[in-house]
mmCIF file of C-alpha atoms and ligand atoms in Angstrom:
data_model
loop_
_atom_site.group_PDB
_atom_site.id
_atom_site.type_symbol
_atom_site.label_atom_id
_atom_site.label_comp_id
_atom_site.label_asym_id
_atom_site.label_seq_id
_atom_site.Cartn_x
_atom_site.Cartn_y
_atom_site.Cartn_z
ATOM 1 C CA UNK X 1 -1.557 34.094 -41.888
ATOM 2 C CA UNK X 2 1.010 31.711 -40.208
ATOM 3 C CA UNK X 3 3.144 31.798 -37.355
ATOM 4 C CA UNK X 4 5.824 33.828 -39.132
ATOM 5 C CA UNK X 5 3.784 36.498 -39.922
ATOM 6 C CA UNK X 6 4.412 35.534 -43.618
ATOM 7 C CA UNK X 7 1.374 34.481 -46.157
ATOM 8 C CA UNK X 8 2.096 30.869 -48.278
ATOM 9 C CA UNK X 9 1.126 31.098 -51.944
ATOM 10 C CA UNK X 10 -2.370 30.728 -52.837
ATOM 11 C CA UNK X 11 -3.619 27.968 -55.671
ATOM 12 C CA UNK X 12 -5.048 31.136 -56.563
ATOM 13 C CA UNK X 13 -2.226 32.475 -57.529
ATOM 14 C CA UNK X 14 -0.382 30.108 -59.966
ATOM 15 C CA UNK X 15 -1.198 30.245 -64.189
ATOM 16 C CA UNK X 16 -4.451 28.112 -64.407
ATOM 17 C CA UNK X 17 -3.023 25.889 -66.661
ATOM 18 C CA UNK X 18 -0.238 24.970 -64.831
ATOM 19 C CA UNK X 19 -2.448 23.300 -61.727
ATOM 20 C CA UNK X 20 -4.132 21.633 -64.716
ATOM 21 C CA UNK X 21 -1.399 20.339 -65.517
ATOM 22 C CA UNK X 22 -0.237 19.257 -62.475
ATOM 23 C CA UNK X 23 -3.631 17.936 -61.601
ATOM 24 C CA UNK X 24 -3.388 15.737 -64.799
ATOM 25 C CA UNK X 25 0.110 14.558 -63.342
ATOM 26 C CA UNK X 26 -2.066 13.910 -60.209
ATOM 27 C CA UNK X 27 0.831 15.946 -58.619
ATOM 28 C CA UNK X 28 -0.174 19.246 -56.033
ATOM 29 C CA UNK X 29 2.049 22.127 -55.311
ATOM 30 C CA UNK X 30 2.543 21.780 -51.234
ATOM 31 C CA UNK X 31 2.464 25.682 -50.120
ATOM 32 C CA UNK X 32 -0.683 26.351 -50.707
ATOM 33 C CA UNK X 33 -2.596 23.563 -47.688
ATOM 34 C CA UNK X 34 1.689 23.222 -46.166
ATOM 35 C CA UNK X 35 -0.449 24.807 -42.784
ATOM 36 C CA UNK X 36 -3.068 21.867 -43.241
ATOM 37 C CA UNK X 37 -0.084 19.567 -42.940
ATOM 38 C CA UNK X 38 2.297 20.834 -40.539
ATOM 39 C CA UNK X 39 0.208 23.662 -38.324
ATOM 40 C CA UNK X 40 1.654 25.822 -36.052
ATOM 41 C CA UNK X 41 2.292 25.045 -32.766
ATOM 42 C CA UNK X 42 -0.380 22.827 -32.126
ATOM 43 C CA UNK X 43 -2.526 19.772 -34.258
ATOM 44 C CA UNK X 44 -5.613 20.504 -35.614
ATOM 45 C CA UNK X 45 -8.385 18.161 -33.819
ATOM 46 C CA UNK X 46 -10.945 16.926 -34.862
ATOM 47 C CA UNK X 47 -11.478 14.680 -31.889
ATOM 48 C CA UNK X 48 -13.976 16.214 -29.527
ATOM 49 C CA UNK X 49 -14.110 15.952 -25.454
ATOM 50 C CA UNK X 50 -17.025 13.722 -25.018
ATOM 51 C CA UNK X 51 -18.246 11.570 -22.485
ATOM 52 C CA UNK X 52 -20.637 7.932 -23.149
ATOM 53 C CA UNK X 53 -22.726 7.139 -20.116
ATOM 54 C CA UNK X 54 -23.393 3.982 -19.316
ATOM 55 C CA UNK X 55 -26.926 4.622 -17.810
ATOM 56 C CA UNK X 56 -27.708 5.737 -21.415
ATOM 57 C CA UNK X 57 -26.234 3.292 -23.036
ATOM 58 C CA UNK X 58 -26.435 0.036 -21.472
ATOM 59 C CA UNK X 59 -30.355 -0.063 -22.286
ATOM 60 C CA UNK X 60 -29.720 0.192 -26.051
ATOM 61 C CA UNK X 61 -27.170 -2.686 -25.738
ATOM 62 C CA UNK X 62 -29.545 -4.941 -24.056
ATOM 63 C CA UNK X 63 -31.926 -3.987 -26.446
ATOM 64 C CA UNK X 64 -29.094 -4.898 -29.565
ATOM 65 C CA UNK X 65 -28.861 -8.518 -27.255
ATOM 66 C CA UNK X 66 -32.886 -8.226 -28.542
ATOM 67 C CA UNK X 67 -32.669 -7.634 -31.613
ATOM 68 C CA UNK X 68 -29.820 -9.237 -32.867
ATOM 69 C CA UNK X 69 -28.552 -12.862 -32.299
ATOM 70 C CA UNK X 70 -24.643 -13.656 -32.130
ATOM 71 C CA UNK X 71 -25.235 -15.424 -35.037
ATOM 72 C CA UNK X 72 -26.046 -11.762 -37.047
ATOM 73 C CA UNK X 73 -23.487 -10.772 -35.520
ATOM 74 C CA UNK X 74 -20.158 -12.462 -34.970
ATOM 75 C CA UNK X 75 -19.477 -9.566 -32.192
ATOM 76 C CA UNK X 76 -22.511 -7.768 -30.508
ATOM 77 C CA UNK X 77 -20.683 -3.972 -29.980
ATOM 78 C CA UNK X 78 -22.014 -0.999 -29.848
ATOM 79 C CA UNK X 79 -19.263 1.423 -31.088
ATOM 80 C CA UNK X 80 -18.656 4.249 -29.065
ATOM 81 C CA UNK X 81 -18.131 7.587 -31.977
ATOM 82 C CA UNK X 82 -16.738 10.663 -31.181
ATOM 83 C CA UNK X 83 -19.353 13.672 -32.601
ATOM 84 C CA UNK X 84 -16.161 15.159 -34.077
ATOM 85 C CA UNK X 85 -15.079 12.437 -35.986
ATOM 86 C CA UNK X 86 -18.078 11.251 -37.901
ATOM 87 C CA UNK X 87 -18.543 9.317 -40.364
ATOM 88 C CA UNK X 88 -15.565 6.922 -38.801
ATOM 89 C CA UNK X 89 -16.955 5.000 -35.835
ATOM 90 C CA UNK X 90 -13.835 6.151 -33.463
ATOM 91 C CA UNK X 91 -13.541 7.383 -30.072
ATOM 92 C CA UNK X 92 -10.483 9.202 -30.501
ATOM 93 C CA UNK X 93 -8.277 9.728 -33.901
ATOM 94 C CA UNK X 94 -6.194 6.535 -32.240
ATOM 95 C CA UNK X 95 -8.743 4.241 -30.244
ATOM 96 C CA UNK X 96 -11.990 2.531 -31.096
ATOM 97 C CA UNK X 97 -13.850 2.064 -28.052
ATOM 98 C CA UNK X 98 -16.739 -0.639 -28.256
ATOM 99 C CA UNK X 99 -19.543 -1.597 -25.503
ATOM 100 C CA UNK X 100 -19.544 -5.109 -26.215
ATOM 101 C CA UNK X 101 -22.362 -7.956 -25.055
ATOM 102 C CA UNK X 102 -22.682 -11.905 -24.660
ATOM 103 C CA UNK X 103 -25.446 -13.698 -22.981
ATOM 104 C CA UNK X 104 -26.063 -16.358 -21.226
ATOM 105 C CA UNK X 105 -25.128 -19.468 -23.648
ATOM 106 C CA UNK X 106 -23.996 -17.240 -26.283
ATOM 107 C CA UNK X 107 -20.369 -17.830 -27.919
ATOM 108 C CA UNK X 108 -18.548 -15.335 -29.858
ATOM 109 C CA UNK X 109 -16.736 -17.134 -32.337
ATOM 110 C CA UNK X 110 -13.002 -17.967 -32.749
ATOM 111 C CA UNK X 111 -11.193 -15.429 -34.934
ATOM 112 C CA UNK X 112 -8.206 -13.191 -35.463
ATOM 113 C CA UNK X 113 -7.169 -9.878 -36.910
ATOM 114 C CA UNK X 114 -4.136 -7.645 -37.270
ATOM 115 C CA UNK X 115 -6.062 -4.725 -35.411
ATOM 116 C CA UNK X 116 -4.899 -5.239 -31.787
ATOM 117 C CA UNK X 117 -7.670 -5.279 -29.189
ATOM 118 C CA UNK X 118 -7.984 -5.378 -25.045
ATOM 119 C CA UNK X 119 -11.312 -5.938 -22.699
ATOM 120 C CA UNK X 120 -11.743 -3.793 -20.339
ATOM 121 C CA UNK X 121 -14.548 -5.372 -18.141
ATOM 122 C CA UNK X 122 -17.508 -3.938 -17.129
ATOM 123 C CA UNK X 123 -20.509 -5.821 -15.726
ATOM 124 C CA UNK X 124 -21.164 -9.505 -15.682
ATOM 125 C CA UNK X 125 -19.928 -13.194 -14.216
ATOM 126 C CA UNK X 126 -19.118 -16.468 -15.652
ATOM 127 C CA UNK X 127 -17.878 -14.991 -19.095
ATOM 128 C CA UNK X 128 -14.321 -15.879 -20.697
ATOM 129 C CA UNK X 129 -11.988 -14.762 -23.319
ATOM 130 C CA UNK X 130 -10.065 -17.531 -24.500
ATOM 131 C CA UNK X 131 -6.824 -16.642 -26.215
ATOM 132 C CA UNK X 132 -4.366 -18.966 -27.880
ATOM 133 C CA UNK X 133 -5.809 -21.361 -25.745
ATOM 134 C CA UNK X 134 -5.727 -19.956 -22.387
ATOM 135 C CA UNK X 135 -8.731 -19.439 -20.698
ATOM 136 C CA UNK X 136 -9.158 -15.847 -18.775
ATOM 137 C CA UNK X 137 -11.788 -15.259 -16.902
ATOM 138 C CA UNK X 138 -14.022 -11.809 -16.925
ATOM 139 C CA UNK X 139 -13.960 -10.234 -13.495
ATOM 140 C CA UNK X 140 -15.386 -6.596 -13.720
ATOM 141 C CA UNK X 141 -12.272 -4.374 -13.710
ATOM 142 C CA UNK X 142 -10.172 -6.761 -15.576
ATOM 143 C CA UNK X 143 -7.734 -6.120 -18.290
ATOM 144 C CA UNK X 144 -7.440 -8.819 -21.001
ATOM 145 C CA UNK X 145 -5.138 -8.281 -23.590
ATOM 146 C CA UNK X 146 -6.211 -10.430 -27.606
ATOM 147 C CA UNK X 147 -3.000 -8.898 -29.393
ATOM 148 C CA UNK X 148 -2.676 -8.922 -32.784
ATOM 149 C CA UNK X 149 -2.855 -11.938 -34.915
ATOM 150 C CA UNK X 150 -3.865 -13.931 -31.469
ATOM 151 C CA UNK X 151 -7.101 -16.395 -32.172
ATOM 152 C CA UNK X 152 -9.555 -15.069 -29.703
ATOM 153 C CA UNK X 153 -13.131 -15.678 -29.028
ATOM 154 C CA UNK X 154 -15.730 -15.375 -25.880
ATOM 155 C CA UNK X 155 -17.823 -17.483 -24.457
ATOM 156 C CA UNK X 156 -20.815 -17.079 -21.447
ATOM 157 C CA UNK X 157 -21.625 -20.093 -18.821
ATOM 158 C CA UNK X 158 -22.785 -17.521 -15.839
ATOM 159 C CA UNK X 159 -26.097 -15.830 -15.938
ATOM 160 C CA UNK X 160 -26.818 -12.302 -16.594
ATOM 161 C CA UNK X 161 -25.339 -10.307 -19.314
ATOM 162 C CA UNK X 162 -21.685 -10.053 -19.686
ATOM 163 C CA UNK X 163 -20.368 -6.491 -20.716
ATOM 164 C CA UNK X 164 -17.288 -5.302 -21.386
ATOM 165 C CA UNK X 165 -15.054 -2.324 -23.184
ATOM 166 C CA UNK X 166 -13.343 -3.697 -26.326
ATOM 167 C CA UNK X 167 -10.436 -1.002 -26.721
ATOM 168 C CA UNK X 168 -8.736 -1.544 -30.534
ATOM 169 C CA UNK X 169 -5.861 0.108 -32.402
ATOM 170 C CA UNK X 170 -7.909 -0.201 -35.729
ATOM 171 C CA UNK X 171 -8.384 3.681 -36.399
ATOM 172 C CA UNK X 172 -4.267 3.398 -36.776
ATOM 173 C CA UNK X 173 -4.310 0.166 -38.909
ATOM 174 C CA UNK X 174 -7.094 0.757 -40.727
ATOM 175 C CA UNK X 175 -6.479 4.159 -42.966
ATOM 176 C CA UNK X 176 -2.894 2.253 -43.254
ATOM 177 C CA UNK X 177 -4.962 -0.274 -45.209
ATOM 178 C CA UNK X 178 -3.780 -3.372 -43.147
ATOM 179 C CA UNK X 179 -6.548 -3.892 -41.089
ATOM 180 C CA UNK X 180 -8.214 -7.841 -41.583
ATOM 181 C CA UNK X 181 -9.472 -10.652 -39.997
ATOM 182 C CA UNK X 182 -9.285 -14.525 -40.282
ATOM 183 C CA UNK X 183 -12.066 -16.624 -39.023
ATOM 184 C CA UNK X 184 -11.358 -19.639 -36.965
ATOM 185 C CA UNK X 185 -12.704 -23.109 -35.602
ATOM 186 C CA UNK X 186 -13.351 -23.131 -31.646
ATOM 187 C CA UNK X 187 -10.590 -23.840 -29.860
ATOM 188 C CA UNK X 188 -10.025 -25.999 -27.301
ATOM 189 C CA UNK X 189 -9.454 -24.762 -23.620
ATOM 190 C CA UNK X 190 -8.174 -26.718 -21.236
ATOM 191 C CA UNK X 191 -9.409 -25.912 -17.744
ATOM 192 C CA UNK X 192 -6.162 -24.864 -16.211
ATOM 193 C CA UNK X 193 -6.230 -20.974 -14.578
ATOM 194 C CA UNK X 194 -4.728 -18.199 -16.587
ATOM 195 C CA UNK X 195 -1.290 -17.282 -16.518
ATOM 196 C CA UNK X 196 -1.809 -14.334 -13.994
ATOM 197 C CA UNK X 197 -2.630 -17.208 -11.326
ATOM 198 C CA UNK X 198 0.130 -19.493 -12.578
ATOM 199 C CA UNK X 199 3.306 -18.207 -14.143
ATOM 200 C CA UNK X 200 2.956 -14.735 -13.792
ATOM 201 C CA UNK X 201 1.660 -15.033 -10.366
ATOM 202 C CA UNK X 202 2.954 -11.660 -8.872
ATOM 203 C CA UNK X 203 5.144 -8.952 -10.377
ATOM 204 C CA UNK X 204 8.684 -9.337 -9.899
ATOM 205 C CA UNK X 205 8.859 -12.996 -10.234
ATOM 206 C CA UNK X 206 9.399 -14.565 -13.677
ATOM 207 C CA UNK X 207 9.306 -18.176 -14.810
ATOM 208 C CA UNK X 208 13.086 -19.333 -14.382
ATOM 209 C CA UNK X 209 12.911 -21.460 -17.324
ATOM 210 C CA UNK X 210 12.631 -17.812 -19.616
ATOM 211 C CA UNK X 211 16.175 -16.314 -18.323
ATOM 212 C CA UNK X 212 18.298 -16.424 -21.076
ATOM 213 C CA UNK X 213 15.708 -16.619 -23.679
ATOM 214 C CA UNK X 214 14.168 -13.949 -25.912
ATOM 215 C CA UNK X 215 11.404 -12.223 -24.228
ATOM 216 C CA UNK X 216 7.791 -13.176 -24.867
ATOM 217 C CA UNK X 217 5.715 -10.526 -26.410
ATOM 218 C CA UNK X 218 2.034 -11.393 -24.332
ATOM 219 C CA UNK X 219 3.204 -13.608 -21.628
ATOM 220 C CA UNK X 220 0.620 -12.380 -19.624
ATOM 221 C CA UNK X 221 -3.129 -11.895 -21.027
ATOM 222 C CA UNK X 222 -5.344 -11.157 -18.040
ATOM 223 C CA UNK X 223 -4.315 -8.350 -15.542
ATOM 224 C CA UNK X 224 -6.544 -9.352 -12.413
ATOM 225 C CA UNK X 225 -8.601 -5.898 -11.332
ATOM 226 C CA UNK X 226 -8.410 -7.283 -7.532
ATOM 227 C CA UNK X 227 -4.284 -7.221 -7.861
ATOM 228 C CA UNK X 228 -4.332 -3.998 -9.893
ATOM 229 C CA UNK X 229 -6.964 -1.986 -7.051
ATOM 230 C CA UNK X 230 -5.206 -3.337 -3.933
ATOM 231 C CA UNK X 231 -1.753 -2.351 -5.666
ATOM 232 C CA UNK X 232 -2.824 1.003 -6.219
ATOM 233 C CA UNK X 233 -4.536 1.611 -2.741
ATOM 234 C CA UNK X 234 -0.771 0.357 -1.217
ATOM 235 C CA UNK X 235 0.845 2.478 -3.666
ATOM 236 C CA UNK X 236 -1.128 5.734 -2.180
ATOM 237 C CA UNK X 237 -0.476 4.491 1.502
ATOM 238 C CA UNK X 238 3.107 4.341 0.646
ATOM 239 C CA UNK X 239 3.256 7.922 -1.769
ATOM 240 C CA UNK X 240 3.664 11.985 -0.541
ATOM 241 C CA UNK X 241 0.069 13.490 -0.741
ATOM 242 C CA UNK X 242 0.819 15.273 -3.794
ATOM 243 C CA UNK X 243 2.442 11.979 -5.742
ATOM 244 C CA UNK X 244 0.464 10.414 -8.760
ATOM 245 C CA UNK X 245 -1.218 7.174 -8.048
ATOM 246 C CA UNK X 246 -0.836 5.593 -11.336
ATOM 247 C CA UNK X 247 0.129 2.227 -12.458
ATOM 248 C CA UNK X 248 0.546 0.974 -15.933
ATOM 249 C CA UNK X 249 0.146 -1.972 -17.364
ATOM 250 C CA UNK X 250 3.201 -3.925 -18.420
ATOM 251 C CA UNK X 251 5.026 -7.101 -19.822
ATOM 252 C CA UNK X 252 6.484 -8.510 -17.133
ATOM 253 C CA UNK X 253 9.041 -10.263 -19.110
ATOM 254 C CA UNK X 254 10.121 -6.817 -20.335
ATOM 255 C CA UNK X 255 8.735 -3.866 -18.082
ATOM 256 C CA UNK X 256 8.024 -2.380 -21.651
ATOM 257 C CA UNK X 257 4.359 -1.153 -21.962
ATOM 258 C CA UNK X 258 1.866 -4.276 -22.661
ATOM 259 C CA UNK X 259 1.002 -3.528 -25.969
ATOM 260 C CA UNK X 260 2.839 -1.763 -28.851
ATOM 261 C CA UNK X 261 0.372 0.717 -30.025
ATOM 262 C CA UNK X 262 -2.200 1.598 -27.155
ATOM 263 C CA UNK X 263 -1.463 1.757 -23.653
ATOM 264 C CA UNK X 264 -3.111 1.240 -20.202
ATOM 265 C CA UNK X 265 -2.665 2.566 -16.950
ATOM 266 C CA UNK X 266 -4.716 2.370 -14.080
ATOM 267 C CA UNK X 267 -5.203 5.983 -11.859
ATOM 268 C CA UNK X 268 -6.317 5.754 -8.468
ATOM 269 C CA UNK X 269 -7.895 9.325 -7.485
ATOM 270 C CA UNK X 270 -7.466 9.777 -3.737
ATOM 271 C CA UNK X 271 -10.600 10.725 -1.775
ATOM 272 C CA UNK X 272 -11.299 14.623 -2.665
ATOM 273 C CA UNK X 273 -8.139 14.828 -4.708
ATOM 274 C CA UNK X 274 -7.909 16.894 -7.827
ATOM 275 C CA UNK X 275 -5.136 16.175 -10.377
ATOM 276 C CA UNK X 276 -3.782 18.504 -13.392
ATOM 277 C CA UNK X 277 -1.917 16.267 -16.433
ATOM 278 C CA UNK X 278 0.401 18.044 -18.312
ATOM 279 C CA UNK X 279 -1.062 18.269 -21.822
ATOM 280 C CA UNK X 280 0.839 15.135 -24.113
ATOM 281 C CA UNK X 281 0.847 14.202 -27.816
ATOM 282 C CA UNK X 282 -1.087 11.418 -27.302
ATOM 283 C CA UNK X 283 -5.169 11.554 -27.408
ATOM 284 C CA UNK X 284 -6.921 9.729 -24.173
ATOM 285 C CA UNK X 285 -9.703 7.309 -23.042
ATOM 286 C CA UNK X 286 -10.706 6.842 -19.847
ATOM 287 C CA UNK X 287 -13.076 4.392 -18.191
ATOM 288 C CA UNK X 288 -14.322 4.886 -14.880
ATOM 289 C CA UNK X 289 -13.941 1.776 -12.985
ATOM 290 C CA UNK X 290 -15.346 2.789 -9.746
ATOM 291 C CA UNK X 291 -16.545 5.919 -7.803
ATOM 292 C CA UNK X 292 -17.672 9.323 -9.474
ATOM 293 C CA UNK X 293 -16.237 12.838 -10.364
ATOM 294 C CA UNK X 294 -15.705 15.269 -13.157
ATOM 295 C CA UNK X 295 -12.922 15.930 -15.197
ATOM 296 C CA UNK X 296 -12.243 18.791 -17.443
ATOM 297 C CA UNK X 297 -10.633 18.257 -20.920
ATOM 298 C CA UNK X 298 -9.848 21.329 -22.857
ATOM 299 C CA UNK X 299 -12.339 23.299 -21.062
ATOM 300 C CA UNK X 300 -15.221 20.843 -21.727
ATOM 301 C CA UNK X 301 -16.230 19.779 -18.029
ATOM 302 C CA UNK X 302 -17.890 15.856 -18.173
ATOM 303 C CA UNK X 303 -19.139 14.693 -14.602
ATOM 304 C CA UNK X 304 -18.990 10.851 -14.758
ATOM 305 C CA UNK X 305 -20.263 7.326 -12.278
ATOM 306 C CA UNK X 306 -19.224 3.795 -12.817
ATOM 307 C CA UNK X 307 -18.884 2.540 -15.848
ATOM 308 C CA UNK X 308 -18.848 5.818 -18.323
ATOM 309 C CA UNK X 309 -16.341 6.223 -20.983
ATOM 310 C CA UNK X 310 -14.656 9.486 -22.040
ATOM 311 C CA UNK X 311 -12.281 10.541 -24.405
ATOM 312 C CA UNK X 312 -9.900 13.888 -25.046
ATOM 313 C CA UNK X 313 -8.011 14.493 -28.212
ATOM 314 C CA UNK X 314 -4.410 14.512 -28.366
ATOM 315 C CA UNK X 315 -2.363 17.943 -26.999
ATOM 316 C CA UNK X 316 -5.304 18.088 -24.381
ATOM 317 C CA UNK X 317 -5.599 19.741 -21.026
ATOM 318 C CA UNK X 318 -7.366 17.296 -18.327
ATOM 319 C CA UNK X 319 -8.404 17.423 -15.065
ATOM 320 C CA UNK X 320 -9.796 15.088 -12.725
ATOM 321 C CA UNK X 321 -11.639 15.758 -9.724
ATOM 322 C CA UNK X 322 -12.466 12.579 -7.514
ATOM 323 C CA UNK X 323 -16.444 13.585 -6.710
ATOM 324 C CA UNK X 324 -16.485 11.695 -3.236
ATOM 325 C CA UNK X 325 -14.538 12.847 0.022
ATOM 326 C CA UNK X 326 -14.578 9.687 1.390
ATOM 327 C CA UNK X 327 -13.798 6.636 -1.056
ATOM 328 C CA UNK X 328 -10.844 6.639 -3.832
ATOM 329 C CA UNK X 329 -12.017 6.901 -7.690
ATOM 330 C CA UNK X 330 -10.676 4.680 -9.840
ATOM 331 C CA UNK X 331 -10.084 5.340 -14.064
ATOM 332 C CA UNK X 332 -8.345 2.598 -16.286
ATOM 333 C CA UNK X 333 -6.662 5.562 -19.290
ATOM 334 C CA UNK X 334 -6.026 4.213 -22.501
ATOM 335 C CA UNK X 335 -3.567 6.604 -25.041
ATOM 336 C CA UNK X 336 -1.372 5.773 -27.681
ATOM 337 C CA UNK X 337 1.532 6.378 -26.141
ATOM 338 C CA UNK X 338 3.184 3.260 -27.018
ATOM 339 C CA UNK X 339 3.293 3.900 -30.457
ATOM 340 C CA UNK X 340 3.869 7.424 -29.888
ATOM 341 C CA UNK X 341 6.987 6.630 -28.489
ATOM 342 C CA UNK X 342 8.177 4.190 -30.973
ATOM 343 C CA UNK X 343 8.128 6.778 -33.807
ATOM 344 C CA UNK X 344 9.923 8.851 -31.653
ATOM 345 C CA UNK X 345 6.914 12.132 -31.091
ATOM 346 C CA UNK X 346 5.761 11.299 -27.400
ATOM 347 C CA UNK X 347 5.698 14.916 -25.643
ATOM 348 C CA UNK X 348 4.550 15.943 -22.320
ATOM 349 C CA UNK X 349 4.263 19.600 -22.578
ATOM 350 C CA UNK X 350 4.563 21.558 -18.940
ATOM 351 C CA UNK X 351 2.066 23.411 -16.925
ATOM 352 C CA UNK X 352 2.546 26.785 -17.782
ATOM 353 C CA UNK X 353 -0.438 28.489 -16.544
HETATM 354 O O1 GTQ H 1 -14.299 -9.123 -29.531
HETATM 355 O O2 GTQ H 1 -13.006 -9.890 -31.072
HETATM 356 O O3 GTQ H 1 -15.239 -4.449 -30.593
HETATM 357 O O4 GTQ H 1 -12.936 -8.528 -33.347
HETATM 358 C C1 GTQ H 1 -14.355 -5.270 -32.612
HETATM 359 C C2 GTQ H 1 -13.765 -6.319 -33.298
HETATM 360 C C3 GTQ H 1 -14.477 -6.663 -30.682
HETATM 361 C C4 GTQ H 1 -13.708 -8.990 -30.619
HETATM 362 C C5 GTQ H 1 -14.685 -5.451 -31.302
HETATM 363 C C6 GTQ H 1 -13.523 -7.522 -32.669
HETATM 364 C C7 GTQ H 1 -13.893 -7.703 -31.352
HETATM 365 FE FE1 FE2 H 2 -11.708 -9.895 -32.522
#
């Protein structure tokens, strides 16, 4: 039954011999799976609510830094896969999620790939990302942004294991059958600071040498965690109680959301403070940079610390609850709502109950 009331034509019904026909064509009459297509109303997930903790998991990737050497490797990630959408390894129909570790010494080797990806740090000092040449530093909380077709590889000088969220477009690129990957030689990083301590010092203020000129696409690669908390803490000084405290991250050249398929935001949950999203188009990943709560996706309620991962599917109704009445929460939310937008079928649907 649809959402007319009205019953599509079964395959059941048509002369036998004319699907086998068709089927010989390799042609398919529509009406009978139109509803598998185009549903009413509302998409058919697959995409589950489900939450990765990092108490759980954080063991088994020390144990893969064990078992398997960089060199077995190329990148040591544990892929984060959401129960609903087995066999692909994907946290969400739009973003691959991966826990990703280097050690001490360890290098993870210069490459690049037309699957867009950005580090969202977790644990660890002394480890860099070097992209194109510039050298950005891994401070936990950081955001570091290896666009596509960007050469990119790690590297660890510090001591302790260096851990970080690898968020990647690939579950778009790859059923579009353009996902691949070049493999480099190391390059060679100067020693000069990234461009978030240089040219892109603070927002607002763009090289003067640019004006004029076509804008770059990733002018800025690292998004400094210390500049992104302090800015959200002054944004909720400076908001009404009820105001969203929620920053995204952006090219500064442009304003326009940092990269073209996923996008990144940073939400700063006030001390006690519960928040209601309106349900959008796009599916959601959050990581939970600091403090503790619970949040509520389509029913499904996931209590979460520092350093867990969890995802909704797209149309979803979330929640978050900041756990602690004293100190703020902090989530970095990934969505594709840049490339949502793009093709023109971004919604925000409105509270209605
Ligand atoms: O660090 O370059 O999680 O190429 C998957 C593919 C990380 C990376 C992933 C990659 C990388
Ligand atoms: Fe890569």
């Amino acid at each position: 039954m649809d959402g007319t009331g009205q019953e599509l034509g079964t395959l059941e019904e048509l002369p036998p011999d004319y699907v086998d026909q068709l089927t010989k064509q390799y042609a398919a009459p529509a009406w009978p799976s139109l509803r598998d297509i185009i549903p009413y109303d509302r998409p058919v997930c697959r995409t589950q609510p489900h939450i990765w903790r990092y108490a759980d998991l954080r063991p088994l990737l020390m144990r893969a830094g064990e078992l398997t050497p960089m060199e077995k490797a190329e990148r040591r990630v544990l892929m984060l896969s959401n129960p609903g959408l087995e066999p692909a390894p994907f946290a969400t129909a739009g973003i691959f999620f991966g826990l990703q570790l280097i050690l001490p010494g360890e290098m993870a080797p210069n490459h690049k790939h037309s699957p867009s990806a950005v580090r969202l740090i977790v644990e660890g000092e002394g480890g860099t990302t070097t992209v194109e040449g510039e050298r950005c530093p891994m401070e936990k909380g950081d955001v570091i942004l290896t666009p596509s077709g960007l050469w990119h590889e790690h590297e660890h000088l510090g001591a302790g294991p260096m851990i970080w969220l690898d968020a990647l477009d690939a579950p778009v690129v790859v059923p579009l059958e353009a996902s691949y990957c070049v493999a480099g030689t190391p390059q060679r990083p100067g020693n000069q600071p990234d461009a978030s301590q240089t040219r892109y010092r603070r927002s607002g203020l763009v090289p003067y040498d640019g004006l004029g000129r076509p804008a770059n696409d990733y002018p800025l690669k690292r998004y400094p965690w210390v500049e992104v908390r302090a800015a959200l803490l002054d944004m909720a000084a400076g908001a009404g109680s009820a105001d969203p405290v929620h920053l995204a991250y952006v090219n500064p050249e442009t304003g326009h959301e940092c990269m073209p398929i996923l996008g990144f935001s940073a939400i700063m949950l006030r001390p006690g403070e519960e928040r209601r999203l309106p349900r959008r188009s796009a599916s959601t990943g959050y990581l939970a940079v600091e403090g503790e709560g619970e949040t509520e996706i389509d029913g499904t309620s996931m209590s979460w610390q520092e350093n867990d991962v969890f995802v909704g599917p797209t149309h979803a109704a979330i929640r978050h609850r900041n756990g602690s009445s004293k100190n703020p929460a902090f989530l970095i939310q990934v969505d594709e709502g840049p490339m949502q937008r793009k093709l023109g079928y971004y919604e925000e649907f409105e509270i209605t109950d």
